Each structure stands twice: as structure tokens, then as C-alpha cells.
Coordinates of C-alpha atoms and ligand atoms in Angstrom, one line a residue:
M1 CA -4.9 -19.5 8.6
L2 CA -3.4 -15.7 8.6
R3 CA -1.7 -14.9 11.2
L4 CA -0.5 -10.6 11.9
Y5 CA 1.4 -9.4 15.2
N6 CA -0.1 -7.3 16.7
T7 CA 0.7 -4.0 18.6
L8 CA -1.9 -4.6 21.2
S9 CA -0.7 -8.0 22.9
N10 CA 3.0 -7.8 21.3
T11 CA 1.9 -11.2 19.6
E12 CA 1.8 -13.3 16.4
E13 CA -2.2 -13.8 16.8
D14 CA -5.0 -15.6 14.5
F15 CA -7.0 -13.4 12.3
H16 CA -10.4 -12.9 13.2
P17 CA -12.5 -10.6 11.8
I18 CA -15.6 -9.6 14.0
E19 CA -18.2 -10.6 10.9
E20 CA -16.8 -13.6 9.3
G21 CA -15.6 -13.6 5.5
A22 CA -15.7 -9.1 5.8
V23 CA -12.8 -7.2 7.1
K24 CA -13.1 -3.5 8.4
F25 CA -9.3 -1.9 7.2
Y26 CA -8.8 1.4 8.5
A27 CA -5.2 3.0 7.6
C28 CA -4.4 6.2 8.3
G29 CA -3.8 8.2 5.2
P30 CA -1.5 10.8 4.5
T31 CA -1.6 14.4 5.9
V32 CA -1.3 16.5 2.3
Y33 CA 1.5 19.1 3.1
N34 CA 4.2 18.0 0.5
Y35 CA 5.0 15.3 -1.8
A36 CA 4.6 12.5 -0.2
H37 CA 8.2 9.9 -0.2
I38 CA 8.8 6.8 -0.4
G39 CA 9.0 6.4 3.1
N40 CA 5.7 7.1 3.7
F41 CA 4.6 4.8 0.3
R42 CA 6.4 1.8 2.1
T43 CA 3.6 2.0 4.6
F44 CA 0.9 2.6 1.9
A45 CA 2.1 -0.4 -0.2
F46 CA 2.5 -2.9 3.0
K47 CA -1.5 -1.7 3.9
D48 CA -2.0 -2.4 -0.1
L49 CA -0.4 -5.5 0.1
L50 CA -2.2 -6.7 3.4
C51 CA -5.6 -5.7 1.4
K52 CA -4.8 -8.1 -1.0
Y53 CA -3.9 -10.5 0.1
L54 CA -6.7 -10.8 2.6
R55 CA -9.1 -10.8 -0.9
Y56 CA -6.7 -13.4 -2.0
G57 CA -7.7 -15.6 1.2
G58 CA -11.5 -14.9 0.4
Y59 CA -12.1 -11.7 2.5
R60 CA -14.1 -9.0 1.4
V61 CA -12.5 -5.9 2.8
T62 CA -13.6 -2.7 3.4
Q63 CA -10.9 -0.4 3.4
V64 CA -11.1 3.2 4.5
M65 CA -8.1 5.5 4.1
N66 CA -8.9 9.3 5.2
I67 CA -6.8 12.3 3.9
T68 CA -5.3 14.7 6.9
D69 CA -5.9 18.0 5.1
V70 CA -6.1 20.0 8.3
D71 CA -3.6 20.3 10.7
D72 CA -0.6 21.6 11.8
K73 CA 1.5 21.4 9.3
T74 CA -0.9 21.7 6.5
I75 CA -2.1 25.1 8.1
Q76 CA 1.2 26.7 7.7
N77 CA 2.7 25.0 4.4
A78 CA -0.5 26.7 3.2
R79 CA -0.2 30.5 4.9
A80 CA 3.8 30.0 4.1
Q81 CA 2.4 29.4 -0.4
G82 CA -0.2 32.0 0.2
M83 CA -2.6 29.3 -0.8
T84 CA -6.0 28.9 0.8
L85 CA -5.9 25.3 2.8
K86 CA -8.4 24.0 0.1
D87 CA -6.3 24.6 -2.6
Y88 CA -3.1 23.7 -1.3
T89 CA -4.3 20.6 -0.4
A90 CA -6.3 19.5 -3.1
K91 CA -3.0 19.9 -5.0
Y92 CA -1.0 17.3 -2.3
T93 CA -3.9 14.9 -2.4
E94 CA -3.6 14.5 -6.2
A95 CA -0.2 14.4 -6.3
F96 CA -0.6 11.4 -3.7
L97 CA -3.1 9.7 -5.4
A98 CA -1.1 9.5 -8.7
D99 CA 2.1 7.7 -7.5
C100 CA -0.6 5.7 -6.1
K101 CA -1.8 4.7 -9.3
T102 CA 1.7 4.5 -10.5
L103 CA 2.8 2.3 -7.6
R104 CA -0.3 0.3 -8.2
I105 CA -1.4 0.8 -4.6
D106 CA -5.3 0.6 -4.8
P107 CA -7.3 3.5 -4.0
P108 CA -9.3 2.6 -0.6
D109 CA -13.1 1.5 -1.1
I110 CA -13.8 4.9 1.2
M111 CA -11.7 8.1 1.2
P112 CA -13.0 10.5 3.5
R113 CA -11.3 14.0 3.9
A114 CA -10.8 15.8 7.1
T115 CA -12.1 18.8 6.6
E116 CA -15.8 17.0 4.8
H117 CA -16.0 15.6 8.7
I118 CA -15.7 18.6 10.7
D119 CA -19.7 17.8 12.7
E120 CA -18.9 13.8 13.2
M121 CA -15.6 15.1 15.3
V122 CA -17.9 17.4 16.8
A123 CA -20.5 15.0 17.8
L124 CA -17.5 13.0 19.4
I125 CA -16.4 15.4 21.0
K126 CA -19.7 16.6 22.7
T127 CA -20.3 12.8 23.3
L128 CA -17.0 12.6 25.8
D129 CA -17.4 15.9 27.2
A130 CA -20.8 14.5 28.0
K131 CA -18.9 11.6 29.9
G132 CA -16.5 13.6 31.6
F133 CA -12.9 13.3 29.8
T134 CA -12.7 16.7 28.5
Y135 CA -12.1 20.1 30.1
R136 CA -11.9 23.4 28.4
K137 CA -8.8 26.1 28.3
D138 CA -8.6 29.0 26.6
G139 CA -11.5 27.6 24.4
S140 CA -9.3 24.6 23.4
V141 CA -11.2 21.8 24.3
Y142 CA -8.5 19.0 26.3
F143 CA -8.6 15.6 26.7
D144 CA -7.9 14.6 30.4
I145 CA -5.2 11.3 29.8
A146 CA -5.9 10.6 33.8
K147 CA -9.6 9.5 33.0
F148 CA -9.1 7.1 31.2
Q149 CA -7.4 3.9 33.3
G150 CA -6.0 2.0 29.6
Y151 CA -4.1 5.1 28.5
G152 CA -0.8 3.7 27.4
K153 CA -1.9 0.6 26.9
L154 CA -0.9 0.4 22.9
S155 CA 2.3 1.9 24.0
K156 CA 3.3 0.1 26.7
A157 CA 3.9 3.5 28.5
D158 CA 3.4 4.1 32.3
F159 CA 1.3 7.2 32.6
S160 CA 0.7 6.9 36.2
G161 CA 2.9 9.9 37.1
A162 CA 2.2 12.2 34.7
Q163 CA 1.3 15.2 35.8
T164 CA -2.5 16.0 36.0
G165 CA -3.6 19.7 34.0
V166 CA -0.6 19.4 32.0
R167 CA -2.0 20.0 27.8
V168 CA 0.2 20.0 25.1
D169 CA -1.4 21.8 21.7
A170 CA 0.9 20.2 19.1
D171 CA 0.0 17.5 16.8
Q172 CA 3.2 15.9 17.1
Y173 CA 4.4 15.2 20.4
D174 CA 7.0 12.2 22.1
K175 CA 6.0 9.8 25.1
A176 CA 8.0 12.0 27.4
N177 CA 6.8 15.3 27.0
S178 CA 2.9 12.9 27.3
R179 CA 0.2 15.2 28.1
D180 CA -3.5 15.5 27.9
F181 CA -3.8 16.1 24.1
V182 CA -5.9 18.8 22.3
L183 CA -9.3 17.3 20.7
W184 CA -10.6 21.0 19.2
K185 CA -8.5 24.3 18.9
A186 CA -9.5 27.8 19.5
P187 CA -9.1 29.7 16.0
K188 CA -5.4 31.6 16.6
E189 CA -4.6 34.2 14.3
G190 CA -4.4 33.7 10.5
E191 CA -5.9 29.8 10.9
D192 CA -8.9 28.3 9.1
F193 CA -11.3 27.8 11.6
W194 CA -15.5 26.4 11.8
E195 CA -17.9 27.7 13.6
T196 CA -20.0 24.9 16.0
E197 CA -21.9 23.6 18.4
I198 CA -19.0 23.8 20.5
G199 CA -17.7 26.7 19.9
P200 CA -15.7 28.1 16.7
G201 CA -11.8 26.2 16.5
R202 CA -10.2 23.3 14.9
P203 CA -9.7 19.6 15.0
G204 CA -6.7 18.1 16.9
W205 CA -5.1 15.4 14.4
H206 CA -6.0 12.4 16.7
I207 CA -10.1 13.2 17.0
E208 CA -10.1 12.8 13.2
C209 CA -8.8 9.1 12.8
S210 CA -11.6 8.0 15.5
A211 CA -14.3 10.5 13.9
M212 CA -13.8 8.9 10.4
S213 CA -13.2 5.4 11.0
M214 CA -15.7 4.7 13.4
K215 CA -18.5 6.3 11.1
Y216 CA -17.5 4.2 8.7
L217 CA -16.4 1.0 9.8
G218 CA -18.8 1.1 13.7
E219 CA -17.4 1.3 17.0
T220 CA -15.4 -1.8 17.3
F221 CA -13.7 -2.7 13.4
D222 CA -11.0 -5.2 13.0
I223 CA -7.5 -4.1 11.1
H224 CA -5.7 -0.8 11.8
V225 CA -2.6 0.0 9.8
G226 CA -0.4 3.0 10.1
G227 CA 3.5 3.7 10.3
I228 CA 5.2 2.6 13.6
D229 CA 5.6 6.6 14.5
L230 CA 2.1 6.7 14.9
V231 CA 2.1 4.3 17.9
F232 CA 2.3 7.2 20.0
P233 CA 0.4 9.4 20.7
H234 CA -1.6 8.9 17.6
H235 CA -3.6 5.7 17.8
E236 CA -2.7 5.4 21.9
N237 CA -5.1 9.0 21.5
E238 CA -7.2 7.7 18.9
I239 CA -8.1 4.5 22.0
A240 CA -8.4 6.9 24.5
Q241 CA -10.7 8.9 22.5
S242 CA -12.6 6.0 20.7
E243 CA -13.1 3.7 23.6
C244 CA -14.1 6.4 26.3
A245 CA -16.6 7.5 24.0
T246 CA -18.2 4.4 23.0
G247 CA -17.4 2.3 26.0
K248 CA -16.2 -0.3 23.6
P249 CA -12.9 -1.8 22.0
F250 CA -11.9 0.4 19.5
V251 CA -9.8 -2.1 17.1
R252 CA -8.7 -5.8 17.4
Y253 CA -5.7 -6.0 15.4
W254 CA -3.1 -3.2 15.1
V255 CA -0.5 -3.5 12.4
H256 CA 2.4 -0.9 12.4
P257 CA 5.4 -1.5 9.8
E258 CA 8.6 -0.1 10.6
F259 CA 10.0 2.5 8.9
L260 CA 12.5 3.0 5.6
V261 CA 15.5 3.7 6.5
V262 CA 18.9 5.7 4.7
G263 CA 22.1 4.9 6.8
G264 CA 19.8 4.3 10.2
D265 CA 18.5 6.8 10.0
K266 CA 14.2 7.7 9.0
M267 CA 13.6 8.7 6.1
S268 CA 11.6 12.0 6.8
K269 CA 11.7 15.8 5.6
S270 CA 12.7 17.5 8.3
L271 CA 16.0 15.1 7.9
G272 CA 16.2 16.6 4.3
N273 CA 17.1 12.3 3.2
I274 CA 14.0 11.9 1.0
S275 CA 13.1 10.1 -2.3
T276 CA 9.9 11.1 -3.7
L277 CA 8.7 8.1 -6.0
R278 CA 9.1 11.4 -8.9
D279 CA 12.9 11.6 -7.7
L280 CA 13.3 7.7 -8.8
L281 CA 11.3 7.7 -11.5
A282 CA 13.1 10.4 -13.2
E283 CA 16.7 8.5 -12.3
G284 CA 15.1 5.7 -14.6
H285 CA 14.0 3.8 -12.4
T286 CA 10.4 1.4 -13.2
P287 CA 7.7 1.8 -10.6
E288 CA 7.4 -1.9 -10.7
A289 CA 10.7 -1.7 -8.8
V290 CA 10.3 0.3 -6.5
R291 CA 6.8 -1.4 -5.4
Y292 CA 9.0 -4.6 -5.5
L293 CA 11.8 -3.2 -3.1
L294 CA 8.8 -1.4 -0.9
L295 CA 7.5 -4.6 -0.4
S296 CA 10.5 -7.6 -0.6
V297 CA 11.5 -7.1 2.7
H298 CA 9.1 -7.9 5.5
Y299 CA 6.9 -4.8 7.1
R300 CA 8.1 -5.0 11.0
K301 CA 12.1 -5.0 10.0
Q302 CA 13.4 -1.7 8.6
L303 CA 14.2 -1.4 5.2
N304 CA 17.5 -0.1 4.2
F305 CA 17.0 2.2 1.3
T306 CA 20.4 2.2 -1.3
T307 CA 20.3 3.1 -4.8
D308 CA 21.6 -0.2 -5.0
G309 CA 19.4 -2.7 -3.6
L310 CA 17.1 -0.9 -6.4
R311 CA 19.1 -1.7 -8.8
A312 CA 18.8 -5.0 -7.1
A313 CA 15.2 -5.1 -7.0
Q314 CA 15.0 -4.6 -10.3
A315 CA 17.1 -7.8 -11.6
S316 CA 15.2 -9.9 -9.5
L317 CA 12.1 -8.4 -11.3
Q318 CA 13.6 -9.0 -14.2
R319 CA 14.5 -12.5 -13.9
L320 CA 10.5 -13.4 -13.2
E321 CA 9.7 -11.1 -16.6
D322 CA 12.0 -13.4 -18.1
F323 CA 10.5 -16.4 -17.1
V324 CA 7.1 -15.4 -18.0
L325 CA 8.5 -14.6 -21.1
R326 CA 9.9 -17.7 -21.7
A327 CA 6.6 -20.1 -20.0
K328 CA 4.3 -17.7 -22.5
E329 CA 6.6 -18.9 -26.0
K330 CA 6.6 -22.4 -24.8
K331 CA 3.1 -22.2 -23.6
R332 CA 2.1 -20.5 -27.3
S333 CA 4.0 -23.6 -29.0
S334 CA 1.1 -26.2 -28.3
D335 CA -1.1 -26.7 -31.1
G336 CA -3.7 -24.6 -29.0
S337 CA -5.1 -28.1 -27.1
E338 CA -5.0 -28.0 -23.6
A339 CA -2.2 -30.0 -22.2
A340 CA -1.0 -31.1 -18.4
P341 CA 1.8 -31.0 -16.8
S342 CA 3.9 -33.9 -16.1
G343 CA 3.1 -35.3 -12.6
D344 CA 5.9 -34.0 -10.6
F345 CA 5.9 -30.0 -11.7
A346 CA 1.9 -30.2 -11.6
A347 CA 3.3 -31.0 -7.2
E348 CA 6.2 -28.8 -7.5
V349 CA 3.4 -26.4 -8.1
S350 CA 0.9 -27.2 -5.5
A351 CA 4.4 -27.3 -3.0
A352 CA 5.1 -23.4 -4.3
R353 CA 2.0 -22.5 -4.0
A354 CA 1.2 -24.0 -0.8
K355 CA 4.8 -22.2 0.7
F356 CA 3.5 -18.8 -0.9
R357 CA 0.8 -18.9 1.4
E358 CA 2.5 -20.4 4.6
A359 CA 4.4 -17.3 4.2
M360 CA 2.7 -15.1 3.7
D361 CA 0.4 -16.1 6.4
A362 CA 3.2 -16.0 8.9
D363 CA 2.4 -12.2 9.6
I364 CA 2.6 -11.9 5.7
N365 CA 6.5 -12.7 5.3
A366 CA 6.4 -11.3 2.0
S367 CA 10.4 -12.1 1.6
A368 CA 9.7 -15.6 1.9
A369 CA 7.0 -15.6 -0.1
L370 CA 8.9 -14.0 -3.2
A371 CA 11.7 -16.6 -2.3
A372 CA 9.2 -20.0 -2.7
V373 CA 8.4 -18.4 -5.8
F374 CA 12.1 -17.6 -7.4
D375 CA 12.9 -20.9 -5.8
F376 CA 10.1 -22.6 -8.1
V377 CA 11.3 -20.2 -11.0
H378 CA 14.8 -22.1 -10.5
Y379 CA 13.4 -25.5 -11.2
A380 CA 11.4 -24.8 -13.8
Y381 CA 14.3 -23.3 -15.7
Q382 CA 16.0 -26.2 -14.9
K383 CA 13.5 -28.4 -16.4
D384 CA 13.7 -26.6 -19.5
G385 CA 17.4 -27.2 -19.2
R386 CA 16.6 -30.7 -19.6
G387 CA 13.9 -30.6 -22.6
E388 CA 10.5 -31.1 -20.0
F389 CA 9.5 -27.5 -20.1
G390 CA 5.9 -28.0 -22.3
A391 CA 3.3 -26.4 -23.1
G392 CA 1.7 -27.5 -20.0
E393 CA 4.3 -27.3 -17.5
A394 CA 4.4 -23.2 -19.1
G395 CA 0.3 -23.0 -18.5
A396 CA 1.0 -24.7 -15.1
A397 CA 3.8 -22.5 -14.3
L398 CA 1.8 -18.8 -15.6
A399 CA -0.8 -19.3 -13.6
F400 CA 1.1 -19.7 -10.3
V401 CA 3.4 -16.6 -11.0
E402 CA -0.2 -14.9 -12.2
E403 CA -1.8 -15.8 -9.2
V404 CA 1.1 -14.6 -7.0
D405 CA 1.0 -11.3 -8.8
S406 CA -2.5 -10.7 -8.3
V407 CA -0.9 -9.9 -4.6
F408 CA 2.0 -8.7 -5.1
C409 CA 1.8 -7.0 -8.8
I410 CA 4.8 -6.5 -9.7
L411 CA 5.1 -7.8 -13.0
R412 CA 4.7 -5.0 -16.1
A413 CA 1.5 -4.9 -17.3
Q414 CA 2.8 -6.1 -21.4
P415 CA 1.0 -3.3 -23.6
E416 CA -0.6 -5.0 -26.6
L417 CA 0.5 -4.2 -29.9
L418 CA -1.5 -1.4 -31.8
D419 CA -3.3 -2.8 -35.4
E420 CA -0.8 -0.4 -36.6
E421 CA 2.1 -1.3 -35.0
I422 CA 1.4 -4.7 -36.4
A423 CA 0.7 -4.3 -39.9
A424 CA 4.0 -2.2 -40.8
Q425 CA 6.3 -5.6 -38.6
I426 CA 4.5 -7.5 -41.6
E427 CA 5.0 -4.8 -43.8
A428 CA 8.8 -4.9 -42.8
R429 CA 8.6 -8.6 -43.0
Q430 CA 7.5 -8.4 -46.5
A431 CA 10.2 -6.8 -47.1
A432 CA 12.9 -8.7 -46.0
R433 CA 11.7 -11.7 -48.0
K434 CA 11.5 -9.6 -51.0
R435 CA 15.0 -9.4 -50.7
R436 CA 15.2 -13.0 -49.7
D437 CA 16.4 -12.1 -46.4
F438 CA 14.9 -14.6 -44.9
A439 CA 16.1 -14.5 -41.4
E440 CA 15.2 -11.2 -40.4
A441 CA 12.0 -12.7 -42.3
D442 CA 12.3 -15.1 -39.6
R443 CA 12.9 -12.8 -36.8
I444 CA 9.9 -10.7 -37.1
R445 CA 7.3 -13.3 -37.5
Q446 CA 8.6 -14.8 -33.9
W447 CA 8.8 -11.4 -32.4
L448 CA 5.4 -11.4 -33.2
L449 CA 4.9 -14.4 -32.0
D450 CA 6.1 -13.9 -28.6
Q451 CA 3.7 -10.2 -28.4
G452 CA 1.1 -12.5 -28.5
I453 CA 0.4 -12.3 -32.5
Q454 CA 0.1 -15.1 -34.9
L455 CA 0.8 -14.5 -38.8
E456 CA -1.0 -16.6 -41.5
D457 CA 0.4 -16.7 -45.4
T458 CA -2.3 -17.4 -47.8
R459 CA -3.2 -16.6 -51.3
E460 CA -4.7 -13.7 -50.7
G461 CA -2.1 -11.9 -48.6
V462 CA -0.5 -11.9 -44.6
R463 CA -3.6 -12.7 -42.3
W464 CA -3.3 -11.9 -38.2
K465 CA -5.0 -13.3 -35.3
R466 CA -4.1 -12.5 -31.9
M467 CA -3.7 -15.6 -29.7
Ligands
AMP501 P1 2.1 11.5 6.9 O1 1.6 11.9 5.7 O2 3.3 12.2 7.7 O3 1.5 11.5 7.4 O4 2.6 9.7 7.1 C1 1.7 9.5 6.2 C2 2.2 7.5 6.4 O5 4.0 7.5 5.9 C3 2.4 7.2 8.0 O6 1.8 5.8 8.5 C4 3.8 7.3 8.9 O7 3.8 6.7 9.4 C5 4.7 6.9 7.8 N1 5.9 7.4 7.8 C6 6.8 8.1 7.7 N2 7.2 8.2 7.2 C7 8.3 7.2 7.3 C8 9.3 6.0 6.6 N3 10.6 7.0 6.7 N4 9.2 4.7 6.4 C9 8.1 3.9 6.8 N5 6.8 4.6 7.2 C10 6.9 6.0 6.7
ZN502 ZN1 -4.9 8.3 12.1

């Protein structure tokens, strides 16, 4: 049974979706005003891990992640670059999706863009208007936080003393500045705006997520993920808008990953301490090592990013990849018949699998889950050292590691050799034999075997087949 820490209750809770076997899942997507940094990707890698583990557990997951392509920051930056908002945000949306692909973060099932959902936002604001939760000032529409009893229930802040009628127009602000927040912003000189039934203007950031999540997942859905900095005001405001409009609970489980930090400071553009995925790849790190690092620390603990940490992640991953190669080699050494592992080895695999699941069920304790895998690898190498790691053991070990990797996606896919590459190797082997360099010929044969290519010497010449 999966348990998740719910920010709403401040406790770890058993996970029960509304509909048995199905999970309705929303993640706040990127604000596409620049390249995302690896702090952002910690949050996105986590929501990917959570989705993959839910799917591994047999759930049908509908994942929605929005693209914030209109807000204060996107408008400001597009103007500074002399670009239209559309062209500007298209560029960074594309970059974001490309980076996600590199990091093997699955695309969401539905990816709504804010600018394509203005009608839904207007409709939601009209509902809030009709129910008396809003007021207007200078062409903008504000949410009156004093009208919602539950305001503060997510961030656990006490707003009872908040001054009524004091407003905030910015999308981002802190608790000390809690105010009536803006739902719809009156047009400003040089800013993009839409002509709508509630007047000309553009949406506030918070209403975007309420409108898009409820459109695709319904008025109440299961899981909502976003970085810890989104608890206040973004998610607090999403709850206020959504629950006041529908009269129903908005989200059942609020899940908030902690920050990736650099020497104690949150990685953020404004502090100038960011690394992008592109920076790290240019320095020679692999996407898998970055992904491994982002996932290897429990999501509710801060992850302190250092180059040494990234190197250590690469080394751990290498150990796992070496093991997979060794197991593949052993598996191939069988005569093709399905060998079974010994009883004690099979029991060890089952125990490792149980530990892996137990750790993941305990609020996605990824570090403990990975530790279970590495302990198992250690055991398998010991067996190998004693000559007790045959094709059957190798097969069972591989199946387990591949199962884990279907959730973590950290092992590099081994590219298949092309036919021409194989032909070139065979030619090199023939040449080695001709000059009676049998050691080299054997080395090439073994190398090809390691890549899954088996050679057969026949009277007509060398034949090969993929295994
Ligand atoms: P943004 O594009 O600024 O809206 O941020 C996208 C996501 O990244 C949000 O869920 C943020 O909470 C998250 N985020 C921003 N900075 C960090 C960080 N240093 N560590 C982890 N997550 C972060
Ligand atoms: Zn959001």
C-alpha cells in the first residue's frame, strides 16, 4: 500500500484514489520564460518517478501538466527581447520538452497551455463573481480572501488578521504580504491582453492552474504536485478559487518536493546559482547521471547539488551498468535453454524486490529503494565470486534490475550495432586470423558476443545472428 505525505494534513496517508485503479494527477508545469534549471528538473523528475511508480503498481494514471505561457515573467522577458509572447514562450517550451526527453521524463498525457484556456479561466471567474467571492478595482478582478474560511489550510498560516481590501497584483509574493489576490488583470501599456466577457485583460497565474486542472481532471482529483515554494501563495490560492467555485474539495493529496540547493541556497535564477541540463551535458556528464542524482535523495529532503555529488552518482550508476553487462554475459553463456536460478538466489531476488517496493511505498523513499538494489548487486557479485552465478541466476537478476529500471529509467539503453558495424568487425576478425593473431580474433568474437551478436563459422564463410 502506497503512502504519501500530504501537505494538507501534514501526515503520511494511505493512498486511495477516488476511482479504484485510476489516478488523476496534476503537476504545475514550467513558466516558460527561460531555460529550466536542474532545480526545476528535480521537481519534474520526481513527478515522473511518482507517475511511473503508480503505473508500475497497476494504476491507470491521467497526468496533466500545464505550460504557463502568460504571466508577469513571460510578458516581461518577451518584451525585453522584443519578441511576441507567443514566439518567446514557444522557444522555451520547446527547450523544456527537449530537456525532459533527454532526462527521460515522460510527457504528460495532456499538456494544456494557459493562453489556450482563457475561456475556461473567464468562466471560472464568472462563477466566483456570481457567488460573491470577488470584487473589482480599476478594471482588475480580485479574490476576497476574507470570504473563504479555509484560506490558509494548506500553508497553515493564520490569515484571520489579514486586512480586508488590501490587494496584491503580482503573481509571486510571500506570506507576510498575503492579500486579496488578483484573478484577472486589467490591460497595461504594451502587455498582451484578451477581450472577454469580464472585460479586457489577462489572467493571474493562480487561476490558470485551477481552470486547467479542473477542465481535464474534474472538480476533485487525486494528486497535485509542485515544488515546495508553490505551497504559498500558488496552491493556497488554487484551493480558494476552486473550492469556492465548486463547493467541493479540490485535491486529495498535495505532494511537494523540497528544493535542490547549492551550498544551502535554493537554486534559482534570481540568486544566479543555476546550472542547466545543457551546462552539465557540455561538461561531459550524462543525462542518466543527472537523473540518478535528482532521484537518489528522498524528495522531502533538500538535495545539495555539487559536481562531486554528480560524479558519485555516475560512479554508482556505472556499478549498476557493469553488473547488467556481467549478467548479460552470463545469461548468454547458457546453451539457450531456460535455466532456473538456485532456490536461495530466487529467494534473495524476491526479498530485494519486496524491499524495493516497501521503500517506494513508504512515501517514495527512493534512496532506500536504490539501496535495496545495490545490496542485491553486492550479493550477486559475491555469488559470482564463488562460481554460483550461472545463466539462471543472471536471468533472474536481470529481470529484477530491469523491473526497477522501468520505474527509475537510469540505465543507458545500449544502442544496437548496425549491420555495417558488425560486418566491419567480422572483417577485422578475419584479418586477425589470417595473420594468426588468434588472441585478437577471439577478443573481437567475444566483444561481438557482449553486444548480443553471435558468430558462426561455416564453410561458406562467417554467419552472424542477433541474440
Ligand atoms: P517555475 O518554472 O519557476 O514555475 O518552476 C517550475 C517548478 O520548479 C515548480 O514546481 C517549482 O516549485 C520548482 N522549483 C523551482 N526552483 C526549484 C529548486 N531549486 N528545487 C526544486 N524545485 C524547484
Ligand atoms: Zn500551478
